[in-house]
mmCIF file of C-alpha atoms in Angstrom:
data_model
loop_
_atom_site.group_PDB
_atom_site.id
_atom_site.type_symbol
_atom_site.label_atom_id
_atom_site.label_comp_id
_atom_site.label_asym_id
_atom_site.label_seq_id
_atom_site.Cartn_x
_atom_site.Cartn_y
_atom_site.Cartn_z
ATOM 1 C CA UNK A 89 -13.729 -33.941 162.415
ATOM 2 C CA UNK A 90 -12.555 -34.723 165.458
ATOM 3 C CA UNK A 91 -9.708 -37.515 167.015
ATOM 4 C CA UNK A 92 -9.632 -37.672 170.853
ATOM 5 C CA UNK A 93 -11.079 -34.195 171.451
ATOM 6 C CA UNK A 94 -8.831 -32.309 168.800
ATOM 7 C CA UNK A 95 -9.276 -31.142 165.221
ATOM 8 C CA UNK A 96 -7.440 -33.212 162.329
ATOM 9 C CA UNK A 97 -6.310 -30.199 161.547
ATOM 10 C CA UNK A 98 -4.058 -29.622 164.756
ATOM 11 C CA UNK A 99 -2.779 -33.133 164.458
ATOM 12 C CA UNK A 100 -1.741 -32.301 160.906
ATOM 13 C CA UNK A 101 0.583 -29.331 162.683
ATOM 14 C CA UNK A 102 1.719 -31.734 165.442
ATOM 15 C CA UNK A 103 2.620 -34.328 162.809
ATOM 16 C CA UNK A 104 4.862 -31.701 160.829
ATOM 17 C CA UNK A 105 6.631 -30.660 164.054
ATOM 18 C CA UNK A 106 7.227 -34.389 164.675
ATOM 19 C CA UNK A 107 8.365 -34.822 160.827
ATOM 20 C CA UNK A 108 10.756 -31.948 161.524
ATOM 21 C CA UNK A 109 12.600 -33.205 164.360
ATOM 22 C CA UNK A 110 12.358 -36.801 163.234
ATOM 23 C CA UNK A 111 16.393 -37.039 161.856
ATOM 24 C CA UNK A 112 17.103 -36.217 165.448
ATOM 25 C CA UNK A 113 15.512 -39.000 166.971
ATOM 26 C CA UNK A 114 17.678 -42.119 166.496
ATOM 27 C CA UNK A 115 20.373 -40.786 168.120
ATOM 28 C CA UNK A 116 18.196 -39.964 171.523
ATOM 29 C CA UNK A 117 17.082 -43.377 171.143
ATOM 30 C CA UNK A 118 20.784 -44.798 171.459
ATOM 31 C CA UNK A 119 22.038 -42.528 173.760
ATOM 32 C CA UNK A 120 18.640 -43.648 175.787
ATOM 33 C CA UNK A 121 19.565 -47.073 175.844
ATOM 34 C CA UNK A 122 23.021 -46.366 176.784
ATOM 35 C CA UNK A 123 21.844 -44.147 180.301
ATOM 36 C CA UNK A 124 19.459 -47.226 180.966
ATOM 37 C CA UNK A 125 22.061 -49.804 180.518
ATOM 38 C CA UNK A 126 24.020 -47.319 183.218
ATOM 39 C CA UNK A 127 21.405 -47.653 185.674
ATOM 40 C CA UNK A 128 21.192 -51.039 185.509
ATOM 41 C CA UNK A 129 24.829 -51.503 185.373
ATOM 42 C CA UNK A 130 25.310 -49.321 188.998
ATOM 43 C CA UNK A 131 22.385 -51.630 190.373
ATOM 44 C CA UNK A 132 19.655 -49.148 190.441
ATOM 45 C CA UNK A 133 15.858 -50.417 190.206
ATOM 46 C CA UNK A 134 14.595 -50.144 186.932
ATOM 47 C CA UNK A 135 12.124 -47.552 187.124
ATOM 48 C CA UNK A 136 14.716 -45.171 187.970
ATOM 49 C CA UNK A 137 15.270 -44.603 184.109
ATOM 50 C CA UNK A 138 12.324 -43.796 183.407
ATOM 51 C CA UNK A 139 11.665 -41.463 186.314
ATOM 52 C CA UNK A 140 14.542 -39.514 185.842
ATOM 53 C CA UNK A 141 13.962 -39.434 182.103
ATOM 54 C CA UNK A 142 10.702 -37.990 182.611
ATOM 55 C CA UNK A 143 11.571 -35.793 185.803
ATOM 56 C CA UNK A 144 15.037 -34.219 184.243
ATOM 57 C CA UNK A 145 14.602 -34.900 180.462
ATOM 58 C CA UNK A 146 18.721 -33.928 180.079
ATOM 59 C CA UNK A 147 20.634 -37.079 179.393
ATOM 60 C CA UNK A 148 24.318 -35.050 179.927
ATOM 61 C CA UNK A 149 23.386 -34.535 183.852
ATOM 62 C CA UNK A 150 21.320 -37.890 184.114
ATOM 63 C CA UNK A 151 24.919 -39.149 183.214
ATOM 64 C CA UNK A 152 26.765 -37.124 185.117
ATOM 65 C CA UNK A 153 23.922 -37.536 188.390
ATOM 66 C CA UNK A 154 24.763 -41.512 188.012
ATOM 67 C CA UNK A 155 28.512 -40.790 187.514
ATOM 68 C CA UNK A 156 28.719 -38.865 190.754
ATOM 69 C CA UNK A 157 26.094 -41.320 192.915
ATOM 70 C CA UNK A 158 28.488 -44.012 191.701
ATOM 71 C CA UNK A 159 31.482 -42.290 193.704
ATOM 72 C CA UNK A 160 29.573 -41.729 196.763
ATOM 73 C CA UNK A 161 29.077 -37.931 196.229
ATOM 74 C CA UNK A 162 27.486 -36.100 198.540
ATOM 75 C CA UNK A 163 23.818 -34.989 197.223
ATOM 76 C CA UNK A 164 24.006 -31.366 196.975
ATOM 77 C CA UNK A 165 27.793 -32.168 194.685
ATOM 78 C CA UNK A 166 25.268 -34.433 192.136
ATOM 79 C CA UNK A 167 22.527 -32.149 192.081
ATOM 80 C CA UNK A 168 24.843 -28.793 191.508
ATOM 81 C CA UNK A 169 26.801 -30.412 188.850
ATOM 82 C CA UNK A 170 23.530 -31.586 187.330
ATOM 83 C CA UNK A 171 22.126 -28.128 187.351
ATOM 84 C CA UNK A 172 25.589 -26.670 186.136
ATOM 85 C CA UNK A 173 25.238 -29.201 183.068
ATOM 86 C CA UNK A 174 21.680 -27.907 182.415
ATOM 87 C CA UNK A 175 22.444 -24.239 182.706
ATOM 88 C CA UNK A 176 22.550 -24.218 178.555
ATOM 89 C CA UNK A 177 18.506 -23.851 178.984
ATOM 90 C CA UNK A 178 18.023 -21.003 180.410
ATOM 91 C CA UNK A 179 19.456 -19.555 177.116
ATOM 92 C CA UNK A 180 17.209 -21.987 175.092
ATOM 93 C CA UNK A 181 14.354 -20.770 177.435
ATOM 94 C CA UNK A 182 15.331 -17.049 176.362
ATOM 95 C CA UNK A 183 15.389 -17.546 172.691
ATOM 96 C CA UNK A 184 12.121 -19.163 173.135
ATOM 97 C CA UNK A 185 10.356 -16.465 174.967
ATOM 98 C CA UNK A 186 9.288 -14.742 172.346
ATOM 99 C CA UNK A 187 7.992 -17.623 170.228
ATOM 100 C CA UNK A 188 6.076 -18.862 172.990
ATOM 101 C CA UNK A 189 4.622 -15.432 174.044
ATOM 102 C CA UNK A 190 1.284 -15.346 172.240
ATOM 103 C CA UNK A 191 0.993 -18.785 173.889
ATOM 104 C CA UNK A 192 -1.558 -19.497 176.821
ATOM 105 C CA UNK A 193 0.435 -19.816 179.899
ATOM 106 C CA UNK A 194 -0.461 -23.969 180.257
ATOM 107 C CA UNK A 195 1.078 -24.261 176.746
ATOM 108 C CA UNK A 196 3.760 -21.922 177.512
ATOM 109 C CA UNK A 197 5.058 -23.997 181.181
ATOM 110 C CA UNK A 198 3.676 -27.530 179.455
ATOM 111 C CA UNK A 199 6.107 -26.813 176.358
ATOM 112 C CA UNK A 200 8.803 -25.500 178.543
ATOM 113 C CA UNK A 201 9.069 -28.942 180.118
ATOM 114 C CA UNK A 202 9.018 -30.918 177.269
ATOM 115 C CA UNK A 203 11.757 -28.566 175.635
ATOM 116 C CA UNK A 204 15.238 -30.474 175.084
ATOM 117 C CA UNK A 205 18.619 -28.759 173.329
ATOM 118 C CA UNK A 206 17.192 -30.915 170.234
ATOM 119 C CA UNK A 207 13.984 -29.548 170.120
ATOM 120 C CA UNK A 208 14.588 -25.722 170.548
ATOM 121 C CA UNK A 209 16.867 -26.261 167.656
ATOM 122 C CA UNK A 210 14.488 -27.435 166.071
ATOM 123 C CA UNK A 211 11.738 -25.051 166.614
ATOM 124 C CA UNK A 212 13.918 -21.841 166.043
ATOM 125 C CA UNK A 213 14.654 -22.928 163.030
ATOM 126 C CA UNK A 214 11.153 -23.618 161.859
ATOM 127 C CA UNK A 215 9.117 -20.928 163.076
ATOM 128 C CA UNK A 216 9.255 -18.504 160.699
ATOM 129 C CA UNK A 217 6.713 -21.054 158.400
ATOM 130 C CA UNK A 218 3.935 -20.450 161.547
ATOM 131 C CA UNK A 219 3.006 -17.213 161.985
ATOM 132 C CA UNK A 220 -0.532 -17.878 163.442
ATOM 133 C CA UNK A 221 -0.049 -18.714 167.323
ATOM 134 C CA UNK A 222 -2.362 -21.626 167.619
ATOM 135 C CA UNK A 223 -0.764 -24.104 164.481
ATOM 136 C CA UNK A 224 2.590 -22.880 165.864
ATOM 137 C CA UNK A 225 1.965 -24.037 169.187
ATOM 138 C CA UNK A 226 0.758 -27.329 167.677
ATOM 139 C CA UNK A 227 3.729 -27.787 165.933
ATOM 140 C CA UNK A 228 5.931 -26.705 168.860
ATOM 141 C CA UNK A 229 4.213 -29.622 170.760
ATOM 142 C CA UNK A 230 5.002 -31.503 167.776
ATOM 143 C CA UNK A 231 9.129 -30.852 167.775
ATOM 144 C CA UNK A 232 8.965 -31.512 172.028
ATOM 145 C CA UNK A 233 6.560 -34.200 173.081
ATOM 146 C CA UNK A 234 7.227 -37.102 171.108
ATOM 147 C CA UNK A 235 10.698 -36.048 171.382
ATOM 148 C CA UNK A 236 10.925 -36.890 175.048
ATOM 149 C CA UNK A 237 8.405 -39.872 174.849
ATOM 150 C CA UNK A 238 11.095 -41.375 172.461
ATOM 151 C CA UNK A 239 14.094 -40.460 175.288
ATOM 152 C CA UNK A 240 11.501 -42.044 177.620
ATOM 153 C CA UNK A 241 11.066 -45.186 176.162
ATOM 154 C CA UNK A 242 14.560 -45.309 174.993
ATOM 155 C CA UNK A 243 15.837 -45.113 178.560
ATOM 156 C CA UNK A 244 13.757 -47.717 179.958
ATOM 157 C CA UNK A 245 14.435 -50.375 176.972
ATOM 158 C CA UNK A 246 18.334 -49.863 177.691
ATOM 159 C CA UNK A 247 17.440 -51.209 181.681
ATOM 160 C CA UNK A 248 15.212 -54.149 180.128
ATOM 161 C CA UNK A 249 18.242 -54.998 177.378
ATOM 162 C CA UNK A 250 21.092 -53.696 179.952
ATOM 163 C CA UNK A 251 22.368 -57.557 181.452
ATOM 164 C CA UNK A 252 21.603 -58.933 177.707
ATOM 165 C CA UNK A 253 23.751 -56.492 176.250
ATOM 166 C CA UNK A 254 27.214 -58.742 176.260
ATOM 167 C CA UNK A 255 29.586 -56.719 178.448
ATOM 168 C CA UNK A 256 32.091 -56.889 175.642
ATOM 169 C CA UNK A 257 30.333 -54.843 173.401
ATOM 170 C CA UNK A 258 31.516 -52.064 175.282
ATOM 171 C CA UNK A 259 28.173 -49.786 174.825
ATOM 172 C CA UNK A 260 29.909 -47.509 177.988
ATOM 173 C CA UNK A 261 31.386 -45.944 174.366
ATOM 174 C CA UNK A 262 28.239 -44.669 173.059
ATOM 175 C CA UNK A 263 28.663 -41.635 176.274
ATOM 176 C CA UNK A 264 32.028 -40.093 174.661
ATOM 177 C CA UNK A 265 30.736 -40.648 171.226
ATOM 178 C CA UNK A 266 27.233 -39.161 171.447
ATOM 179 C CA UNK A 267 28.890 -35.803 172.914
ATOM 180 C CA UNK A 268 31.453 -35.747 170.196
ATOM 181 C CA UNK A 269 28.696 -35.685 167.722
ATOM 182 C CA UNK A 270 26.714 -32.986 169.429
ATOM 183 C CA UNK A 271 29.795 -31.127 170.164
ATOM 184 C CA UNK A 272 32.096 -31.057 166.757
ATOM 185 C CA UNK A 273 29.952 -30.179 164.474
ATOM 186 C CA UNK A 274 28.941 -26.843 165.844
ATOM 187 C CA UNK A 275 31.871 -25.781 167.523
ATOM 188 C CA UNK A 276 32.566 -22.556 165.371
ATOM 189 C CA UNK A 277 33.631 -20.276 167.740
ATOM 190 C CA UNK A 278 36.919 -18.659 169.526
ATOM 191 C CA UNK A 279 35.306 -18.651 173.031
ATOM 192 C CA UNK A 280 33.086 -22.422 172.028
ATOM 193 C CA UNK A 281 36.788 -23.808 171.179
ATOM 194 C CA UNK A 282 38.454 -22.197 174.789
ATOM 195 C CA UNK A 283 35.732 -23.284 176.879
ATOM 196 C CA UNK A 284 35.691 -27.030 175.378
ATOM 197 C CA UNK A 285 39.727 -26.865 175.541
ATOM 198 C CA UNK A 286 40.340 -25.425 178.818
ATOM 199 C CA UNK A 287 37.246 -27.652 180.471
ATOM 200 C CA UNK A 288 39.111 -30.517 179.223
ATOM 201 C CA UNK A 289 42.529 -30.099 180.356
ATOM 202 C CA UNK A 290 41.001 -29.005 183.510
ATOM 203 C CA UNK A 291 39.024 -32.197 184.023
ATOM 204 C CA UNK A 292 42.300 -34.495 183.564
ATOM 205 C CA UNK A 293 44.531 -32.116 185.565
ATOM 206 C CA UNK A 294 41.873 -32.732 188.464
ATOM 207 C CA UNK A 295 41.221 -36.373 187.709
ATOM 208 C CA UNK A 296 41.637 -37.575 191.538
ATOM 209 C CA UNK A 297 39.199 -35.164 192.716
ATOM 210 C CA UNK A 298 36.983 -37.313 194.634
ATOM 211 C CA UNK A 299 32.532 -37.154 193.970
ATOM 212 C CA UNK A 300 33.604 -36.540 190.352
ATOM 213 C CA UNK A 301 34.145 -32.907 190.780
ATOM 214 C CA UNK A 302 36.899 -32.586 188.211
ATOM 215 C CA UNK A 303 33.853 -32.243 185.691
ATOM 216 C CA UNK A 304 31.973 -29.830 187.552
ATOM 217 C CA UNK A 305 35.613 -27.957 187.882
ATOM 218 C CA UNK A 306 36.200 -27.981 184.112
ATOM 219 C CA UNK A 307 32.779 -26.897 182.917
ATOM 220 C CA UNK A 308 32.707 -24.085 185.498
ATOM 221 C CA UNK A 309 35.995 -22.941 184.774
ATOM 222 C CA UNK A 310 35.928 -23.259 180.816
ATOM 223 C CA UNK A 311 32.592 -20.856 181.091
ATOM 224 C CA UNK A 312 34.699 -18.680 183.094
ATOM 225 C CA UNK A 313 37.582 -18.423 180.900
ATOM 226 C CA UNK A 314 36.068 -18.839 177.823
ATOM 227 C CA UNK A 315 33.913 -15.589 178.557
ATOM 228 C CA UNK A 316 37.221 -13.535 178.219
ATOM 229 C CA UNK A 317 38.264 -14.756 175.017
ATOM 230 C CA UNK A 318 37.219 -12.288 172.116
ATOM 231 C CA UNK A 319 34.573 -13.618 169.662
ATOM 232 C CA UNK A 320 35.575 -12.225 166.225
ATOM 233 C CA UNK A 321 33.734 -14.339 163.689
ATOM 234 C CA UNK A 322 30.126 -13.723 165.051
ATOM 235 C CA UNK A 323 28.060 -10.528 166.635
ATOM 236 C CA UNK A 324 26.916 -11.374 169.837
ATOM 237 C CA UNK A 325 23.223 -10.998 168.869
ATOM 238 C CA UNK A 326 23.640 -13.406 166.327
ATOM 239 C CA UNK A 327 21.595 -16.147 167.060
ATOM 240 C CA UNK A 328 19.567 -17.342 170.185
ATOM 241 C CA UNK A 329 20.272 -20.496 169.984
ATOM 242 C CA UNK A 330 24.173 -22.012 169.440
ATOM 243 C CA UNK A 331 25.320 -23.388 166.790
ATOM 244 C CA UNK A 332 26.468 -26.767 169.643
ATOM 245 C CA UNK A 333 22.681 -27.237 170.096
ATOM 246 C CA UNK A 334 22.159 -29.361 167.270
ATOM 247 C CA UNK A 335 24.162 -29.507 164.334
ATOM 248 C CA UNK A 336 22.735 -31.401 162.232
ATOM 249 C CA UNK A 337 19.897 -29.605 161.703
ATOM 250 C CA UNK A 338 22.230 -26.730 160.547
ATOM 251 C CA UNK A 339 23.101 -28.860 157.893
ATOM 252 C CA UNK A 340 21.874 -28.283 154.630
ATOM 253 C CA UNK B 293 21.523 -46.077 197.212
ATOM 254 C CA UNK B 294 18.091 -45.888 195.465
ATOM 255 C CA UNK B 295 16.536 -43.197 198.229
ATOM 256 C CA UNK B 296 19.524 -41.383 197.295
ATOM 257 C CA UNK B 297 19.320 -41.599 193.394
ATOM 258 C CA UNK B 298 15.605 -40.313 194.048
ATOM 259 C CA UNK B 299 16.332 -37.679 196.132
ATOM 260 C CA UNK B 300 19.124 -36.282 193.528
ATOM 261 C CA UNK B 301 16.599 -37.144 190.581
ATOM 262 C CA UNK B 302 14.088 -35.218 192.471
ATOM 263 C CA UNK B 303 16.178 -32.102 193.023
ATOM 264 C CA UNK B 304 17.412 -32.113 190.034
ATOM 265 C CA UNK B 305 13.824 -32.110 188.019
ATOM 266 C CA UNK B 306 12.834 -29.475 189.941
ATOM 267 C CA UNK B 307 16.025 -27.153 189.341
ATOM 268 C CA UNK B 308 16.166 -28.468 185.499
ATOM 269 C CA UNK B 309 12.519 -26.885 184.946
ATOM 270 C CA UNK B 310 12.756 -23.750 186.892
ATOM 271 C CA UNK B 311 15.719 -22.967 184.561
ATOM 272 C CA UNK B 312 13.823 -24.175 181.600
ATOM 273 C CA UNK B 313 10.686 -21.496 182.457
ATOM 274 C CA UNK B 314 13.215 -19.248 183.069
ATOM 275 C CA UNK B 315 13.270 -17.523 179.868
ATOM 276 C CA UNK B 316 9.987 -17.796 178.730
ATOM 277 C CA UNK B 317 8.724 -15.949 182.716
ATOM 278 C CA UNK B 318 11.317 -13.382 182.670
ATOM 279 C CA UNK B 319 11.828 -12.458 179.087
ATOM 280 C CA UNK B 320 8.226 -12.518 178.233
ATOM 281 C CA UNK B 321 7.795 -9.542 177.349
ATOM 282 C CA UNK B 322 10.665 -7.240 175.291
ATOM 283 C CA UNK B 323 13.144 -7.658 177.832
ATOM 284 C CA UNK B 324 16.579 -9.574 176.143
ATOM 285 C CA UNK B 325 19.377 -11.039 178.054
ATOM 286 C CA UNK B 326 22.603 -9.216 178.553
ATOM 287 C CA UNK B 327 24.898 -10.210 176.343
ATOM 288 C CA UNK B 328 27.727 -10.714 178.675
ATOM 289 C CA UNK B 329 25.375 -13.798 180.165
ATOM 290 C CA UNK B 330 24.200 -14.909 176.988
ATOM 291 C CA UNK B 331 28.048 -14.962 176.185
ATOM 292 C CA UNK B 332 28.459 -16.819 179.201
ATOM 293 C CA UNK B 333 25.213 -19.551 178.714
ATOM 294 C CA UNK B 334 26.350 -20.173 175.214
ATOM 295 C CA UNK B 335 29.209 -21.677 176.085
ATOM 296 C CA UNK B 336 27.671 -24.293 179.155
ATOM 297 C CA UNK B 337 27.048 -26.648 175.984
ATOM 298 C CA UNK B 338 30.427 -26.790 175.122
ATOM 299 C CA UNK B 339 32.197 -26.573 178.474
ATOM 300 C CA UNK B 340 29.929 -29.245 179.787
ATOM 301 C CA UNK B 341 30.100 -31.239 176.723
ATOM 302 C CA UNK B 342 34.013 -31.361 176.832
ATOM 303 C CA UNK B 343 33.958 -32.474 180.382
ATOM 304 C CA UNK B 344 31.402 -35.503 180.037
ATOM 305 C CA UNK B 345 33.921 -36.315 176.698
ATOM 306 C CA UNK B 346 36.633 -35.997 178.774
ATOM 307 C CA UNK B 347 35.997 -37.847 181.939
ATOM 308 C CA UNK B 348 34.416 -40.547 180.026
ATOM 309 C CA UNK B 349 36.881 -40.852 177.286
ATOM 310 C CA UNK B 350 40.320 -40.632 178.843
ATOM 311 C CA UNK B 351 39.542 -41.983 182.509
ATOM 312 C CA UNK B 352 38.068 -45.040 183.905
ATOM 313 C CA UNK B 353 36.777 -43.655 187.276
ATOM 314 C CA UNK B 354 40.373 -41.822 188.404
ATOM 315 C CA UNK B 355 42.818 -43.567 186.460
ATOM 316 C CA UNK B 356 43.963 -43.360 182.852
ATOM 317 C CA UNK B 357 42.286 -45.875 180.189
ATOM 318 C CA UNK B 358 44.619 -48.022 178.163
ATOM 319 C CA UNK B 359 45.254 -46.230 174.965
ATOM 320 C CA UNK B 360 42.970 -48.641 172.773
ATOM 321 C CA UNK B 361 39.398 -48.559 170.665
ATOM 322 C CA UNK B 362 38.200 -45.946 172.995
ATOM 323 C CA UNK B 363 40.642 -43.683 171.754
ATOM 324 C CA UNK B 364 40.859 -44.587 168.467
ATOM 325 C CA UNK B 365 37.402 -44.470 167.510
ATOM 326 C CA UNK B 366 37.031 -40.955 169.182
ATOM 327 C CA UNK B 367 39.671 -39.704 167.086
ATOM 328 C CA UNK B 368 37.582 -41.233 163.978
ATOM 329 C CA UNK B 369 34.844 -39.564 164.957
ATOM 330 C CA UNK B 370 36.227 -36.310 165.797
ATOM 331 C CA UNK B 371 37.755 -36.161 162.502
ATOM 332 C CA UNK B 372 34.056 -37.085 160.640
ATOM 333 C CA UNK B 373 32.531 -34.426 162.832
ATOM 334 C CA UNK B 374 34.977 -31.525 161.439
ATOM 335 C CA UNK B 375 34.459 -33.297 157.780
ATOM 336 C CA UNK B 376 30.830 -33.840 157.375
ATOM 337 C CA UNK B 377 29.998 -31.490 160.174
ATOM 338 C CA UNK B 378 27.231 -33.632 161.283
ATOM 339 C CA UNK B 379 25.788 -35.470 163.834
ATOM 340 C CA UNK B 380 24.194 -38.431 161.974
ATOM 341 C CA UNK B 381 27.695 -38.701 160.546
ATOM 342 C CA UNK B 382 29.712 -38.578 163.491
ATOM 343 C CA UNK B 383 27.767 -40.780 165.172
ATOM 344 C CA UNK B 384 27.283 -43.453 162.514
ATOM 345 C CA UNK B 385 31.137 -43.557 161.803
ATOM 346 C CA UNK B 386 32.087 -43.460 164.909
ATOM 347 C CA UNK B 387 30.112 -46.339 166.144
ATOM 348 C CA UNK B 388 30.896 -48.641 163.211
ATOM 349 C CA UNK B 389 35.180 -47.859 163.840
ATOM 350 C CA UNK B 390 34.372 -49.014 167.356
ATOM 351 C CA UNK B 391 32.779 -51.946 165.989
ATOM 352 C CA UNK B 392 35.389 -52.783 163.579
ATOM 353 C CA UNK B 393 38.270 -52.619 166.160
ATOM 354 C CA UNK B 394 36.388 -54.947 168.890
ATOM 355 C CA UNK B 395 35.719 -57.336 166.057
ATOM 356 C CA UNK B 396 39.385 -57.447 165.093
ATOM 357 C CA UNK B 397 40.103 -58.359 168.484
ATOM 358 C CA UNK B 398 42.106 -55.229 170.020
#
């Protein structure tokens, strides 16, 4: 039995995958509408959300790319704070080499596109129920894809609702708020605590930087210094993926 | 400004996947990361987190926001992200303090 050229089977695996990142997916929606209201609000066409959604997939430097076009940065300044921002995926990327290894090398660069901080959470976390390579690359597709059709969609519904959205409401909020709720939770760690605390006073000390390079200042330099500071509580092998990549599935 | 946006979008796509296939080309096969840069790319999230959180937060493009909802709230939901330690949580509370304090008018 066949639906559009694959086994029910294989859809049953995607659907669990989709199941398993499902709590996650309100929140992307949100945080979607609040980078489309952004675009509209800086008077960029509206199928700029979209193709940045589907181009970057990384709300945080979509953000910060608008935040830094909206003070006239130079391009190369946007681009290298965006890629600073994303920099967290190379380590996701890492952890997920070895899952992905028995993979075919289309599935292997087609899920590597389609993976978000969410979704290697996600899929770490899971993949000890799917030994067999094929049903675990179903269900990988399963965690990712629907994943970033839902930041997709979300993204270009917040241009379309942008100028109905009352400008009192204040939605601008929803940017500090979403990272405080992917940040606190999982910030166990010496160094995780020094790098968030150093970036921060760094970014305020540096607040009339021009191009919005106080933020690229603070994340560079709260890597830096954070990388010095001892980290007692946990072996560095630990875990692949950090415990800031999504909390809430850590949760019991 | 839009040529621009596309540009940066453009550059930034293409940077943002060659990290993401980073991993997954160069650690294929039993190779591991050093732990002195895994040290150091564990803690992007959070340094790059606290910035956005930051910047946002506290400033309204380079000057200070008026101590007000903003603030409030974010203290709200810091303190429901160290008690539930969750993002549904955090985000939930948060949103509905915010709420509450536009409603009664500050």
């Amino acid at each position: 039995m066949r639906v559009l050229g694959i086994q029910r089977a294989q859809w049953r695996d995607l659907w669990a995958g989709t199941v398993a990142v499902s709590p996650l997916m309100p929140g992307a929606v949100v945080f979607g509408l609040a980078f489309g209201a952004l675009i509209q609000v800086v008077g960029l066409p509206w199928w700029m959300a979209p193709y940045a959604s589907s181009t970057v997939t990384a709300g945080a430097s979509q953000i910060a790319i608008v935040e830094a076009l909206r003070q006239n940065a130079p391009m190369a300044i946007a681009v290298i704070t965006a890629l600073v921002i994303n920099a967290r995926l190379a380590l996701y990327s890492a952890a997920m080499a070895p899952i992905f290894a028995a993979f075919p090398r289309r599935w292997r660069f087609a899920l590597a596109y389609l993976m978000t901080d969410q979704s290697a959470a996600v899929t770490s976390m899971e993949v000890d129920k799917w030994p067999d390579p094929v049903r675990r690359r179903w269900f990988v597709l399963g965690v990712s894809g629907p994943f970033v059709g839902i930041w997709i969609l979300g993204t270009t519904a917040g241009v379309i609702l942008g100028p109905v959205i009352p400008e009192s409401w204040q939605i601008g909020f929803i940017v500090p708020l979403m990272f405080i709720a992917v940040l606190v939770p999982g910030l166990r760690t010496w160094p995780g605590v020094a790098a968030a605390g150093i970036s921060i006073a760094t970014v305020l000390l540096l607040k009339d930087l021009p191009y919005g390079l106080n933020v690229l200042t603070g994340a560079l330099l709260g890597i830096a210094l954070g990388s010095f500071v001892p980290d007692r509580s946990h072996p560095v092998d630990e875990e692949a993926v950090p415990p800031g990549a999504a909390p809430e599935a850590h949760d019991p | 400004m839009t040529l621009t946006a596309f540009i940066v979008f453009t550059l930034a796509a293409i940077g943002t996947y060659l990290i993401r296939v980073s991993g997954i080309v160069l650690l294929g096969g039993d190779r591991e990361l050093p732990p002195r840069v895994r040290k150091a790319l564990s803690l992007v999230a959070p340094a790059a987190m606290a910035a956005i959180i930051a910047n946002s937060l506290f400033l309204e493009q380079s000057d200070w926001r008026a101590f007000g909802p903003w603030h409030i709230a974010a203290i709200v939901a810091v303190g429901v992200a160290l008690w539930k330690r969750s993002m549904g949580w955090t985000l939930a509370l948060g949103a509905a303090a915010f709420a509450a304090l536009l409603l009664a008018g500050f």
